mmCIF file of C-alpha atoms in Angstrom:
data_model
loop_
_atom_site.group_PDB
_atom_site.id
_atom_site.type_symbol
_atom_site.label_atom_id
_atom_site.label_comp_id
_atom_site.label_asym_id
_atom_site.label_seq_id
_atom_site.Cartn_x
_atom_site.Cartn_y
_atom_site.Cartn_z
ATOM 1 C CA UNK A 1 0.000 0.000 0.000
ATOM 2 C CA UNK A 2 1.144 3.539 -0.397
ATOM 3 C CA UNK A 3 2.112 5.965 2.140
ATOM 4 C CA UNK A 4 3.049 9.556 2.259
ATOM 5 C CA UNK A 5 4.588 11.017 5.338
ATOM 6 C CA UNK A 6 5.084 14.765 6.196
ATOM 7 C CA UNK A 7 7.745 15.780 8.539
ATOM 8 C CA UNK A 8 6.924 18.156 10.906
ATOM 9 C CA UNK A 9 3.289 18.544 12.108
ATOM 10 C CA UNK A 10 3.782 21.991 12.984
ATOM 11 C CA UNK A 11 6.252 24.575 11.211
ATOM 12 C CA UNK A 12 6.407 28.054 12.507
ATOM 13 C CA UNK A 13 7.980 30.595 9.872
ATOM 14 C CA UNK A 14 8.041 34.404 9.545
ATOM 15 C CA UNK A 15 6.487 36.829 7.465
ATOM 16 C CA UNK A 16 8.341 37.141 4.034
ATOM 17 C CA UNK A 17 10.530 34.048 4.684
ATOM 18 C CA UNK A 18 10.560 30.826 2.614
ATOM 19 C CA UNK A 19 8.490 28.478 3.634
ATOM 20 C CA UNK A 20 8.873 24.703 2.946
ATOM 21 C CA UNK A 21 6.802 22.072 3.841
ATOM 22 C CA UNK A 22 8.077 18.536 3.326
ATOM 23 C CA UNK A 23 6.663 15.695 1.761
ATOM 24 C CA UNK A 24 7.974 11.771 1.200
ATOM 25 C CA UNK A 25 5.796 9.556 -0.339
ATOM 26 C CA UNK A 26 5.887 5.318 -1.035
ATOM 27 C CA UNK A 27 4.990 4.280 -4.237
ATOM 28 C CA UNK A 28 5.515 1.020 -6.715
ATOM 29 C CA UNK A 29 4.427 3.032 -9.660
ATOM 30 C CA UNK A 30 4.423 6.590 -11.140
ATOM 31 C CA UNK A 31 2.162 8.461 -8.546
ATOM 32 C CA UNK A 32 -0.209 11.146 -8.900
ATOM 33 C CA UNK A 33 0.676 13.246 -5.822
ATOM 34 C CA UNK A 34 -1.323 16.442 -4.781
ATOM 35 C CA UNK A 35 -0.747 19.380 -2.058
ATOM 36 C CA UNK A 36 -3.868 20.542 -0.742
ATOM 37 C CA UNK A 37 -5.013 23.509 1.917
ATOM 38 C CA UNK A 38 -7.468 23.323 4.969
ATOM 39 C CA UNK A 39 -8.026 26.546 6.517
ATOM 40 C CA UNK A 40 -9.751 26.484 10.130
ATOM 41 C CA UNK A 41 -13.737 24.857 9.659
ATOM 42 C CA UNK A 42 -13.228 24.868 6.402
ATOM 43 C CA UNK A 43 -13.123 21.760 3.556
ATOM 44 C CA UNK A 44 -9.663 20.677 1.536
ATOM 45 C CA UNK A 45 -8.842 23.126 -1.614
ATOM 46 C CA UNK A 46 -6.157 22.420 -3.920
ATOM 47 C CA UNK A 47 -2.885 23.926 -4.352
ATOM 48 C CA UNK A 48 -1.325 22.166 -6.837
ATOM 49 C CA UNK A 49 -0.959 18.618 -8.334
ATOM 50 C CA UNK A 50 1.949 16.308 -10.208
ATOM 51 C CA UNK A 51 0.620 14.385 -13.030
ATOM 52 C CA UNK A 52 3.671 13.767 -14.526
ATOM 53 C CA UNK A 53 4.078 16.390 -16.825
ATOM 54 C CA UNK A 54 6.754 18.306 -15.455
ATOM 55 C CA UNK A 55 8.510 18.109 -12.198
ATOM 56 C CA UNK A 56 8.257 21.652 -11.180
ATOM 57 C CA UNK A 57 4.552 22.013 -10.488
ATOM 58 C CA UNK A 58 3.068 25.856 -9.697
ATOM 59 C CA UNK A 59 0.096 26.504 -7.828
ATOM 60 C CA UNK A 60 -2.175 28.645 -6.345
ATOM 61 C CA UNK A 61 -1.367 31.717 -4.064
ATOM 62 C CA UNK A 62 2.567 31.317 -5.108
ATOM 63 C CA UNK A 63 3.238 27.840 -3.821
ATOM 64 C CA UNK A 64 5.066 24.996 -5.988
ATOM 65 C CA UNK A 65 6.097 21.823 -5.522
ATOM 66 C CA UNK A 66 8.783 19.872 -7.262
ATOM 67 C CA UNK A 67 8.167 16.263 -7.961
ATOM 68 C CA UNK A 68 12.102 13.981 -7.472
ATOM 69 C CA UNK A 69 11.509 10.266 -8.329
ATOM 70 C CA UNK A 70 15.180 9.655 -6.633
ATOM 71 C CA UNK A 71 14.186 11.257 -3.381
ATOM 72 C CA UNK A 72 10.625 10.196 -3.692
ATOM 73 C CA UNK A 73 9.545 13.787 -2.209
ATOM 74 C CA UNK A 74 6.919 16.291 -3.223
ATOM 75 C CA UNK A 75 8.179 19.065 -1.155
ATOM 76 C CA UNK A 76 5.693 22.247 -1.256
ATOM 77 C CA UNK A 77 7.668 25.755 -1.267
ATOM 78 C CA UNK A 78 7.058 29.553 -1.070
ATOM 79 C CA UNK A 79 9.405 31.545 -1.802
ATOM 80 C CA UNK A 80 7.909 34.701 0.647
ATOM 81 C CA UNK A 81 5.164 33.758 3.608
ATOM 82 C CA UNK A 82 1.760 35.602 3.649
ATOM 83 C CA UNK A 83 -0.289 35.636 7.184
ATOM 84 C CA UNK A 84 -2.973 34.532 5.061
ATOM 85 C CA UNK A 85 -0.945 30.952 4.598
ATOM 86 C CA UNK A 86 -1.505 30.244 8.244
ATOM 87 C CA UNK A 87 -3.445 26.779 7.385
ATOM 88 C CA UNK A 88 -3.257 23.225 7.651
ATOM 89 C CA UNK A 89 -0.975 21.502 4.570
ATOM 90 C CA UNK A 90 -1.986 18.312 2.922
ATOM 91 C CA UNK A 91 0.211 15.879 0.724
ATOM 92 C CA UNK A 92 -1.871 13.038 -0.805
ATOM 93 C CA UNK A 93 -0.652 10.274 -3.435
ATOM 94 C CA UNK A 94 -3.528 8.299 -5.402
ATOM 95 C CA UNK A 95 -3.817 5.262 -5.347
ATOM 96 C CA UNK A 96 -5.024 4.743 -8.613
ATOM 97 C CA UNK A 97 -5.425 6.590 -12.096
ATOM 98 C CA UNK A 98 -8.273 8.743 -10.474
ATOM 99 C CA UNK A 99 -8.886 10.833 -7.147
ATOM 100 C CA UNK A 100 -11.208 8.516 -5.493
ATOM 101 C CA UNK A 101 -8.963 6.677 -2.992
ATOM 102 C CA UNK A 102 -6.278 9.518 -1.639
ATOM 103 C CA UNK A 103 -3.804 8.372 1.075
ATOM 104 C CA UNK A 104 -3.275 11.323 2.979
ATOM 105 C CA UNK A 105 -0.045 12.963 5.672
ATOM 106 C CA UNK A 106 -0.447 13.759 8.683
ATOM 107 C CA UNK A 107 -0.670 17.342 7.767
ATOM 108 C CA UNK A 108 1.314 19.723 8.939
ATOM 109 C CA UNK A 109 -0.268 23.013 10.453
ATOM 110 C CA UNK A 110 2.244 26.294 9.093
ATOM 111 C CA UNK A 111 2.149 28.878 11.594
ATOM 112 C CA UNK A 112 3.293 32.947 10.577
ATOM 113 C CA UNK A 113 4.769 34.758 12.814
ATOM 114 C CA UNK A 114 4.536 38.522 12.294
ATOM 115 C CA UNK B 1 -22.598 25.688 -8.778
ATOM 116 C CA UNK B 2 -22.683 23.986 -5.279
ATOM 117 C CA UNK B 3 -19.706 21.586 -5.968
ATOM 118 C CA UNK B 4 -20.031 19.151 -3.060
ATOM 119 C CA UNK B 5 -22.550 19.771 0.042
ATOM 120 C CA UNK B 6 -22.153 18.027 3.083
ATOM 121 C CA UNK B 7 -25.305 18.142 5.659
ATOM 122 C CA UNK B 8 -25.417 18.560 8.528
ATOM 123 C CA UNK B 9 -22.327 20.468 9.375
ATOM 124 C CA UNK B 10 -22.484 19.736 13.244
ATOM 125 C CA UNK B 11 -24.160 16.451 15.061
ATOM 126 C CA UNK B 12 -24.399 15.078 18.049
ATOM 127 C CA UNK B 13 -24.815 11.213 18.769
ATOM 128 C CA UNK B 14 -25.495 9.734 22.058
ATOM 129 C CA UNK B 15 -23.833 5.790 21.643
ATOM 130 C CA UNK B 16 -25.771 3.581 20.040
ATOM 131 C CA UNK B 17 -27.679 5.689 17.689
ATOM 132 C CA UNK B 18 -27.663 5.518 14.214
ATOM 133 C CA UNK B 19 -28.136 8.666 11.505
ATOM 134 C CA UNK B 20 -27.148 9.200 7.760
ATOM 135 C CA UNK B 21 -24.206 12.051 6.822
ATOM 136 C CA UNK B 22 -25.902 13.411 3.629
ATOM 137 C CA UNK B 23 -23.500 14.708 0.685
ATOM 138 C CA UNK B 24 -24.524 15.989 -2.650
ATOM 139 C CA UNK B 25 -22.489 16.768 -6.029
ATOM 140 C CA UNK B 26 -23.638 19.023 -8.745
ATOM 141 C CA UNK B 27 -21.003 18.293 -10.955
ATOM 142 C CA UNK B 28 -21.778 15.227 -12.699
ATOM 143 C CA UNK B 29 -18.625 13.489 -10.974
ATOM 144 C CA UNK B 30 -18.353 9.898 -11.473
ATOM 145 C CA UNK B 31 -16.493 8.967 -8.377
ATOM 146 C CA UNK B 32 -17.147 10.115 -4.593
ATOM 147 C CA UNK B 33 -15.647 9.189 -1.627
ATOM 148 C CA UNK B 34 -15.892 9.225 2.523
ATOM 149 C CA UNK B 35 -13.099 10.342 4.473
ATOM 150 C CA UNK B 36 -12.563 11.111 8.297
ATOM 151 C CA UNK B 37 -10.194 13.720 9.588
ATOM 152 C CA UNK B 38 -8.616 13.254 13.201
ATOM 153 C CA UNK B 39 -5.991 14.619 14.379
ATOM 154 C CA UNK B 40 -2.178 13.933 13.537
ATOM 155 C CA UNK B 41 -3.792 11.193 11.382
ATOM 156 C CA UNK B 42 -4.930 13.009 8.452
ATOM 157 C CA UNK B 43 -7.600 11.776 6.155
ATOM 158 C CA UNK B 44 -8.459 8.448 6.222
ATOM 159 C CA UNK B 45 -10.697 6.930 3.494
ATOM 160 C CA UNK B 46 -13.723 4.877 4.893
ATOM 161 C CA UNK B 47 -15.948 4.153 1.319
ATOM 162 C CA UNK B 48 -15.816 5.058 -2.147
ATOM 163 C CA UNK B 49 -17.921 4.734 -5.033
ATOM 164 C CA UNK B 50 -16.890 4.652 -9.004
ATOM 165 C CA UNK B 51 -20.127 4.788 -10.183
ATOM 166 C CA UNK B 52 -23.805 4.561 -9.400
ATOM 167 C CA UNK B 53 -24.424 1.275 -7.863
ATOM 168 C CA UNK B 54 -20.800 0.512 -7.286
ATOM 169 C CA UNK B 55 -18.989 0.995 -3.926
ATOM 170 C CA UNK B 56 -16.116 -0.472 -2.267
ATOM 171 C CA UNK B 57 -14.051 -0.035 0.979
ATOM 172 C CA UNK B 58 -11.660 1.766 1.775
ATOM 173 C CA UNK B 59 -8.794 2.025 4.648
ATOM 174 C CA UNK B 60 -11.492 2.544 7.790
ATOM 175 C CA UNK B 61 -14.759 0.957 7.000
ATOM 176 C CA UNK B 62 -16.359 -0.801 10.002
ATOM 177 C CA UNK B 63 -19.035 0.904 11.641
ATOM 178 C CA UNK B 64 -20.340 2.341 8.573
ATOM 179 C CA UNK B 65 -22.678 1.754 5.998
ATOM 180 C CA UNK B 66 -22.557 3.801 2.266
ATOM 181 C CA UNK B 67 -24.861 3.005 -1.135
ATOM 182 C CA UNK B 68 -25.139 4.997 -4.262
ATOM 183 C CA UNK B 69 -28.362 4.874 -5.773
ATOM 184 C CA UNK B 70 -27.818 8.135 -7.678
ATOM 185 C CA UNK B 71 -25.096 10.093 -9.516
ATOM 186 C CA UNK B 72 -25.622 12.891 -7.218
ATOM 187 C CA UNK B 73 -25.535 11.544 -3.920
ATOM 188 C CA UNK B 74 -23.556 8.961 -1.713
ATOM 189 C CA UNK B 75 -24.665 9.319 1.930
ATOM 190 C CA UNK B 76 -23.167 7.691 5.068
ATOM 191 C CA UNK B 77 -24.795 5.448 7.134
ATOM 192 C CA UNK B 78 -23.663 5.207 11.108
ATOM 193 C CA UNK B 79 -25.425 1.578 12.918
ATOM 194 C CA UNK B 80 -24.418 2.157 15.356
ATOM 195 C CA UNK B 81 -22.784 5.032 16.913
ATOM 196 C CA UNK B 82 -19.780 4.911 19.289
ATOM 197 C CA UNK B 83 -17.310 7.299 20.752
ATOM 198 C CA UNK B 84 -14.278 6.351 18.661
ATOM 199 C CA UNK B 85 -16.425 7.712 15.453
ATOM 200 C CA UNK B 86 -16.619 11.262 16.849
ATOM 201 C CA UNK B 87 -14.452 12.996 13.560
ATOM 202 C CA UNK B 88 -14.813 15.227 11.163
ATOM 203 C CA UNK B 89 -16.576 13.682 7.712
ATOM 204 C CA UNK B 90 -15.274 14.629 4.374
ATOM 205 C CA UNK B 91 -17.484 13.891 1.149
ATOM 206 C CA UNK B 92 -15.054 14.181 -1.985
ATOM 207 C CA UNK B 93 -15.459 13.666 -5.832
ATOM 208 C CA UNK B 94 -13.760 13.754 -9.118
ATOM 209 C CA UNK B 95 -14.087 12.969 -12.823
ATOM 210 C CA UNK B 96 -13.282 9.600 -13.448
ATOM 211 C CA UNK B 97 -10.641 10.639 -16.259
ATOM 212 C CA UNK B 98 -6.734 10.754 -15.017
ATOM 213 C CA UNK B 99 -4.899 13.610 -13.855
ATOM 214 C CA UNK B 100 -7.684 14.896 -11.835
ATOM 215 C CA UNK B 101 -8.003 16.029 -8.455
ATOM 216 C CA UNK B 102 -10.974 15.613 -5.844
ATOM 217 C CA UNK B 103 -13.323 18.518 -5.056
ATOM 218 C CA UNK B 104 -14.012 18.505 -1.019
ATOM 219 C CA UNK B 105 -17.314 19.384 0.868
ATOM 220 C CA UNK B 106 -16.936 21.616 4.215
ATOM 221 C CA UNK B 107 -17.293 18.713 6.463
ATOM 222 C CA UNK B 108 -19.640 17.388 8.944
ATOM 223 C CA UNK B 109 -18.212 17.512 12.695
ATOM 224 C CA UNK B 110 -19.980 14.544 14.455
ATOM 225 C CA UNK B 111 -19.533 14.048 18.152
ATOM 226 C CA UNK B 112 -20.590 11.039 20.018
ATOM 227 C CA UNK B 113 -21.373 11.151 23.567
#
């Protein structure tokens, strides 16, 4: 079975610094692998997805991710940290050739510090 | 559009009862999914569906009950309610075609007393 592991549950950055969020994933086959957002009593929203296109993968809200087979990571990056980014992160691999069976992280909850 | 709508958004269970999560699509999504969010676990899929008719488990299924009689809809069935099944509920679907993501409801947070 699949698994994706995030390290670090919480990460605590501030304002205008990079922020990375890290992302290792298990897989016996080419994965789909997706990064996606959960801001406080709110549902999932996607940031960005690898489909195998291209391994540098840009997003929504300046986040991107790059996709490296030989480290089998997915790690999500921002070059300058909003207080708006203050959310919950989600990495998620598919199972399959669709969305319908996601193994998710732990998440990892990105604090910004003013 | 709605995209996907999850009702209720809040319930609470005393042990032993049962009720039905309700979610609802709008966008002519083949598959849908169940998923329960607890903490420093993540999501965790319980039931999915490919297609009207067609369901199948997924990592966490015992306890609950799913069916999809409909396109549109693919509720959640609790028997049985117990403590350990207080969580938050995600409903989630997606085109059946590759490369594409899954669209999330807001969630149903379900406490059982």
């Amino acid at each position: 079975a699949q698994s994706v592991t995030q390290l670090g549950s919480h990460v605590s950055v501030s304002e205008g610094a990079l922020v990375l969020l890290r992302c290792n994933y298990s897989s016996s086959v080419p994965p789909y692998l997706f990064w996606y957002v959960q801001y406080p009593n709110q549902g999932l929203q996607l940031l960005l997805k690898y489909t195998s296109a291209a391994t540098l993968v840009k997003g929504i809200n300046g986040f991107e991710a790059e996709f490296k087979k030989s480290e089998t990571s997915f790690h999500l990056t921002k070059p300058s940290a909003h207080m708006s980014d203050a959310a919950e992160y989600f990495c998620a691999v598919s199972e399959d050739q669709g969305a319908q069976k996601l193994v998710f992280g732990q998440g990892t909850r990105l604090t910004i510090n003013p | 559009n709605a995209g996907v709508t999850q009702t209720p958004k809040f319930q609470v269970l005393k042990t032993g009862q049962s009720m039905t999560l309700q979610c609802a699509q709008d966008m002519n999504h083949e598959y849908m999914s169940w998923y329960r969010q607890d903490p420093g676990m993540g999501l965790r899929l319980i039931h999915y569906s490919v297609g009207a008719g067609i369901t199948d488990q997924g990592e966490v299924p015992n306890g609950y009950n799913v069916s999809r009689s409909t396109t549109e809809d693919f509720p959640l069935r609790l028997l049985s309610a117990a403590p350990s099944q207080t969580s938050v509920y995600f409903c989630a679907s997606s085109y059946r075609e590759r490369n594409t993501e899954a669209f999330f409801g807001q969630g149903t947070r379900l406490t059982v007393v």
